[in-house]
Short mmCIF file of C-alpha atoms in Angstrom, two decimals:
data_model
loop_
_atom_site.label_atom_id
_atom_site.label_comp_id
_atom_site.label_asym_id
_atom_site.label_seq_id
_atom_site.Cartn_x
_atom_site.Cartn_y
_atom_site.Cartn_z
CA UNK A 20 -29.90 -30.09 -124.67
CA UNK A 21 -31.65 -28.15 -121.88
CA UNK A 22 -35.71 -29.49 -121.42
CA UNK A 23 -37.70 -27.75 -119.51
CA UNK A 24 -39.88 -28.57 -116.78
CA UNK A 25 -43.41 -29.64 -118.32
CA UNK A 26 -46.63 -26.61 -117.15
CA UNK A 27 -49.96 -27.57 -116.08
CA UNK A 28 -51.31 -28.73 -119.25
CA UNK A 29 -48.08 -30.59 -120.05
CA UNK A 30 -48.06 -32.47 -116.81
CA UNK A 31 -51.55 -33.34 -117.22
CA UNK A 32 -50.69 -35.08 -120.78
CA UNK A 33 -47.56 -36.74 -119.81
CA UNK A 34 -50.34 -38.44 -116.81
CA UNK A 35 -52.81 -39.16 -119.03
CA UNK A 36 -50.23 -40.78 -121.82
CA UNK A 37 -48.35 -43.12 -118.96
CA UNK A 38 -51.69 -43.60 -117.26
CA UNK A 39 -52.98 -46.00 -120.59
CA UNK A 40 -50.63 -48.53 -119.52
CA UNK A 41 -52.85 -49.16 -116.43
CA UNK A 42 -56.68 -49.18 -115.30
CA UNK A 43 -58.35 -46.23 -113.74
CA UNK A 44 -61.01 -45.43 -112.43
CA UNK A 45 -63.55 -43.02 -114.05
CA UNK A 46 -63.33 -40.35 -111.46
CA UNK A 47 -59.45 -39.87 -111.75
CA UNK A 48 -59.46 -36.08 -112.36
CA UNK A 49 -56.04 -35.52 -113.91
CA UNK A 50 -56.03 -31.99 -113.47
CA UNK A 51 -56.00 -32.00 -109.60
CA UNK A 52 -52.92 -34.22 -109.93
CA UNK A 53 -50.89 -32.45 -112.69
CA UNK A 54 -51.48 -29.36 -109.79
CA UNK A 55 -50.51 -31.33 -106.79
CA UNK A 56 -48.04 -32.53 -109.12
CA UNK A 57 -46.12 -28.70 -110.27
CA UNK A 58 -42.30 -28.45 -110.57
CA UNK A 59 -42.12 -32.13 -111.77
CA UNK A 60 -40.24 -33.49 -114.67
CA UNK A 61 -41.52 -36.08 -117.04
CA UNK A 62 -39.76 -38.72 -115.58
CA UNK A 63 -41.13 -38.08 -112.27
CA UNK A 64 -44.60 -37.74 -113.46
CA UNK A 65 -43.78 -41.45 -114.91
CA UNK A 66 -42.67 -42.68 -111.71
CA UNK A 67 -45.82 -41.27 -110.06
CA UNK A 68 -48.69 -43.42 -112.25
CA UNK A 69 -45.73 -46.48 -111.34
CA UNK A 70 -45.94 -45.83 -107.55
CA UNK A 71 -49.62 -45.43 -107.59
CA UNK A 72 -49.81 -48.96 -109.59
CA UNK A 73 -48.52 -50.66 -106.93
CA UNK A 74 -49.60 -49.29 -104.54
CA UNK A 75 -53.22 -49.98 -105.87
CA UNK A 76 -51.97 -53.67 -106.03
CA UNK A 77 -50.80 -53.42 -102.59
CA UNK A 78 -54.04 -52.71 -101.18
CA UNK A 79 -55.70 -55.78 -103.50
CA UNK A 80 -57.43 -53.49 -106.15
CA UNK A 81 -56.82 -53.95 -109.99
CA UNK A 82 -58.21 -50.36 -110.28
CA UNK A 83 -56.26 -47.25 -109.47
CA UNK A 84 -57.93 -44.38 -107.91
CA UNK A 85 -57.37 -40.62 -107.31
CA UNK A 86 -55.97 -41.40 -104.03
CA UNK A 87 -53.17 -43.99 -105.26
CA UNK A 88 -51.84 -40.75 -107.28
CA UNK A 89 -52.03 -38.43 -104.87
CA UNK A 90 -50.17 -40.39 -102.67
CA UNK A 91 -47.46 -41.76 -104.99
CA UNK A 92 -47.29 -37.95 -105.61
CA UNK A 93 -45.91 -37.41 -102.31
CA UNK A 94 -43.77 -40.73 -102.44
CA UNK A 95 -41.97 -38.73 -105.33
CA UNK A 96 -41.21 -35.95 -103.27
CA UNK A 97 -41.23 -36.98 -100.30
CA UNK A 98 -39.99 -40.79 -99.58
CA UNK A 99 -42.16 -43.81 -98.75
CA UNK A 100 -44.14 -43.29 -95.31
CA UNK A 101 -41.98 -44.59 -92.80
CA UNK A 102 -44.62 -45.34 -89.77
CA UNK A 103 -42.71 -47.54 -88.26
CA UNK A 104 -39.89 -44.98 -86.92
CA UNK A 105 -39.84 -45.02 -83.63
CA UNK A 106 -40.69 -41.39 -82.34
CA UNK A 107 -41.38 -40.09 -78.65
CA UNK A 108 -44.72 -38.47 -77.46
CA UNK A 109 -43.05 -35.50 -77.07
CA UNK A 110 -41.45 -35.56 -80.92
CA UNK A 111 -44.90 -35.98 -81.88
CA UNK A 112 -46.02 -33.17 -80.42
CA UNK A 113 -43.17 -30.72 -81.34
CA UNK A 114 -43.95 -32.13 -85.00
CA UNK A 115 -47.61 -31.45 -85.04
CA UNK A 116 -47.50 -27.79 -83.13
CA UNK A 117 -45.00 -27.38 -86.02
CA UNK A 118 -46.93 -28.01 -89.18
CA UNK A 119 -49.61 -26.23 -87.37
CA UNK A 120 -48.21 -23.35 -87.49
CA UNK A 121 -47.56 -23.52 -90.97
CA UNK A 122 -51.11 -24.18 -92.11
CA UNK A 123 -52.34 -21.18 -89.57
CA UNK A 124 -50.22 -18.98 -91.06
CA UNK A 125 -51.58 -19.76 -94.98
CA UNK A 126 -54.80 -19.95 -93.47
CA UNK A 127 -54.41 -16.27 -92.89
CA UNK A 128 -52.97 -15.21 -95.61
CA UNK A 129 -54.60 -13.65 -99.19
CA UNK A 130 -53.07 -15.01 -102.52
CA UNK A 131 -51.45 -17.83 -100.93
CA UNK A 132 -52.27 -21.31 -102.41
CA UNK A 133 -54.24 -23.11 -100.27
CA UNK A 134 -53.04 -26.14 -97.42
CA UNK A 135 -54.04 -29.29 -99.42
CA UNK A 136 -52.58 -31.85 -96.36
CA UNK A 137 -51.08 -32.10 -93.08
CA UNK A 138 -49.33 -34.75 -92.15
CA UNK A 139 -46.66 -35.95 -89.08
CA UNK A 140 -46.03 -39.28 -90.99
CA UNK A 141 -42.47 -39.28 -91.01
CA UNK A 142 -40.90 -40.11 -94.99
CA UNK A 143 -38.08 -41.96 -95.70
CA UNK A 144 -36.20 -38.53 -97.52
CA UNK A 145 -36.13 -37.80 -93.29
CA UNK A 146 -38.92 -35.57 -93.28
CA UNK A 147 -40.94 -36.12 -89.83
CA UNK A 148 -43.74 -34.28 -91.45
CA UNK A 149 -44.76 -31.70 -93.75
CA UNK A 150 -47.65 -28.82 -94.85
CA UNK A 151 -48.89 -29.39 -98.45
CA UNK A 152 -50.14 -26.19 -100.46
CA UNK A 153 -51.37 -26.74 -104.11
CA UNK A 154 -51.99 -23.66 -106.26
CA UNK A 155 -55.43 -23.62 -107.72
CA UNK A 156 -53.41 -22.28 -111.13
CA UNK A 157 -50.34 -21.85 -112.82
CA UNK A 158 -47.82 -19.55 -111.68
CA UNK A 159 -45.23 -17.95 -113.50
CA UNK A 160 -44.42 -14.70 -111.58
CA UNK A 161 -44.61 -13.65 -107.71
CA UNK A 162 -45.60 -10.51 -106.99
CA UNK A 163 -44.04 -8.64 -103.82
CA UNK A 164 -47.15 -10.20 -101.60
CA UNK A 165 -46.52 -13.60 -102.74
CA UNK A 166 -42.84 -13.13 -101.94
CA UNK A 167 -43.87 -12.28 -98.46
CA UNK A 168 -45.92 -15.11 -97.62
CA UNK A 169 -43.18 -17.68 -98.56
CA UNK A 170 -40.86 -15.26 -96.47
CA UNK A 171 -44.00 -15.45 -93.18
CA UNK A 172 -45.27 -19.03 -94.35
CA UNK A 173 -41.73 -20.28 -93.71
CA UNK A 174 -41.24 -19.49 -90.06
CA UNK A 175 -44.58 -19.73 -88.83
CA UNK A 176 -43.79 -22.56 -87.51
CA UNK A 177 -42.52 -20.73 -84.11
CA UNK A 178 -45.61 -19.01 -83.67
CA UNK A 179 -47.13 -22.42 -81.57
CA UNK A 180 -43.97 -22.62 -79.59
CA UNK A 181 -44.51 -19.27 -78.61
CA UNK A 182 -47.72 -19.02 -77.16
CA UNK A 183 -46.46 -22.09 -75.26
CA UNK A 184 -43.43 -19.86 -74.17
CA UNK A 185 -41.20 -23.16 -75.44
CA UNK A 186 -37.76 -21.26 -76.21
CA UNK A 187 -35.88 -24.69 -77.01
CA UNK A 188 -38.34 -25.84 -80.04
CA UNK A 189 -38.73 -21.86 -81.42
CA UNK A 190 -34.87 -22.21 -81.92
CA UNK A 191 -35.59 -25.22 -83.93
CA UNK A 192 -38.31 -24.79 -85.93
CA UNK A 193 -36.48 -21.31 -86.85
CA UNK A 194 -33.10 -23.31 -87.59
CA UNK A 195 -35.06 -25.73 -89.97
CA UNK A 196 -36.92 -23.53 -91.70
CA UNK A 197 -34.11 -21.12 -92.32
CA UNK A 198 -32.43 -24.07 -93.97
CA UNK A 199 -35.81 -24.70 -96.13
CA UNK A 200 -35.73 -21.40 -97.35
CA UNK A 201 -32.02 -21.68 -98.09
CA UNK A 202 -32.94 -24.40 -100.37
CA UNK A 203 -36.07 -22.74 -102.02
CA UNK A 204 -34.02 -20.08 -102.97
CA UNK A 205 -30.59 -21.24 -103.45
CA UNK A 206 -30.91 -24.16 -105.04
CA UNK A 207 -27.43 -24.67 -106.95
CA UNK A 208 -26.16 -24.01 -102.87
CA UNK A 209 -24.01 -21.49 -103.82
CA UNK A 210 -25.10 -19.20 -101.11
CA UNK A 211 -22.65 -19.78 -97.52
CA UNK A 212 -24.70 -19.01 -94.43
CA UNK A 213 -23.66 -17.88 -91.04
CA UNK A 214 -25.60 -18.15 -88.03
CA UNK A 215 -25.37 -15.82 -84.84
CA UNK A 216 -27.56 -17.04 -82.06
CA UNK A 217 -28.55 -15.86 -78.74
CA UNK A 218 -31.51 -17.06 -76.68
CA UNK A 219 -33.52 -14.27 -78.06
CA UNK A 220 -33.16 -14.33 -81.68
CA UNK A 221 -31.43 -16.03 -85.00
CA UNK A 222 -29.49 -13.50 -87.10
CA UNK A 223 -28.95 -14.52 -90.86
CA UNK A 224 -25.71 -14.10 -92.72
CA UNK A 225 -25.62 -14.76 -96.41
CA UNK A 226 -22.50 -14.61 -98.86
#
């Protein structure tokens, strides 16, 4: 039997319901974590008030706050911080200038949700960073400008590298990200890409 992925409101409730089972504190505003929370299922949203549990317990408190969720929000999605991998200055750097240009880009931008985080804290799903944007509401349709932004947000990423003139990390950054929006849009990966480089530009094939 198909379920659907729980809205706003739902999310909220299915926080609030799992959330009795532990203590929090009187601040906890639900809604901003049923928003950071979208596209989740029940189960995850579960997992979440779990993760941020312990993770209250790790840091000696018998009291979880907004920030245990948040975080165990992003454990979810993203993996466990992983601060121990061993990354050179220069990794560091190509990660940062990276996520910068993401948030510049949304920074810029009308109707695009706005950057909640940024972060070079490699994850343990092999992230080495990442750009959170939460929307402020609940979406249902894009329009054509929305569309867009994904389709600028996406490969901003270059836009640091080239200021810097840094050919090698543009090809990157425009190699990941066509691979990110691969997966936002194809997400059954039923879509075969071909790529057709030259030191200029990346040319996308889809079939």
């Amino acid at each position: 039997v198909p379920v659907e992925l729980p809205d706003l409101a739902g999310r909220e409730a299915i926080l609030k319901v799992h959330a009795k089972k532990i203590k929090t504190a009187d601040d906890v505003n639900f809604h901003t974590v049923a928003r950071m929370a979208a596209g989740s299922s029940g189960a995850e949203l579960a997992n979440v008030i779990n993760e941020a549990a312990l993770r209250a317990v790790r840091n000696g408190r018998s009291v979880v706050c907004e920030a245990d969720l948040e975080e165990s929000i992003e454990v979810v999605i993203a993996g466990y911080q992983k601060k121990n991998r061993i990354m050179s200055d220069t990794e560091k750097r190509t990660v940062a200038y990276h996520e910068i240009g993401h948030a510049l880009v949304a920074a810029l931008q009308t109707n695009s949700a706005p950057v909640q985080k940024i972060t070079i804290i490699p994850r343990t799903s092999g992230a080495l960073g990442y750009t959170m944007q939460v929307e402020e509401e609940e979406r249902n349709l894009m329009t054509e400008e929305e569309l867009k932004n994904i389709l600028d947000l996406t490969p901003g990423s270059v836009s640091p590298f080239g200021i810097l003139n840094d050919k090698e990390h543009i090809v990157n950054s425009r190699l990941l990200n066509l691979l990110l929006i691969l997966e936002i849009h194809d997400p059954t990966n039923q879509i075969t890409m071909k790529l057709h480089y030259n030191p200029d530009s990346l040319i996308l094939q889809l079939f």
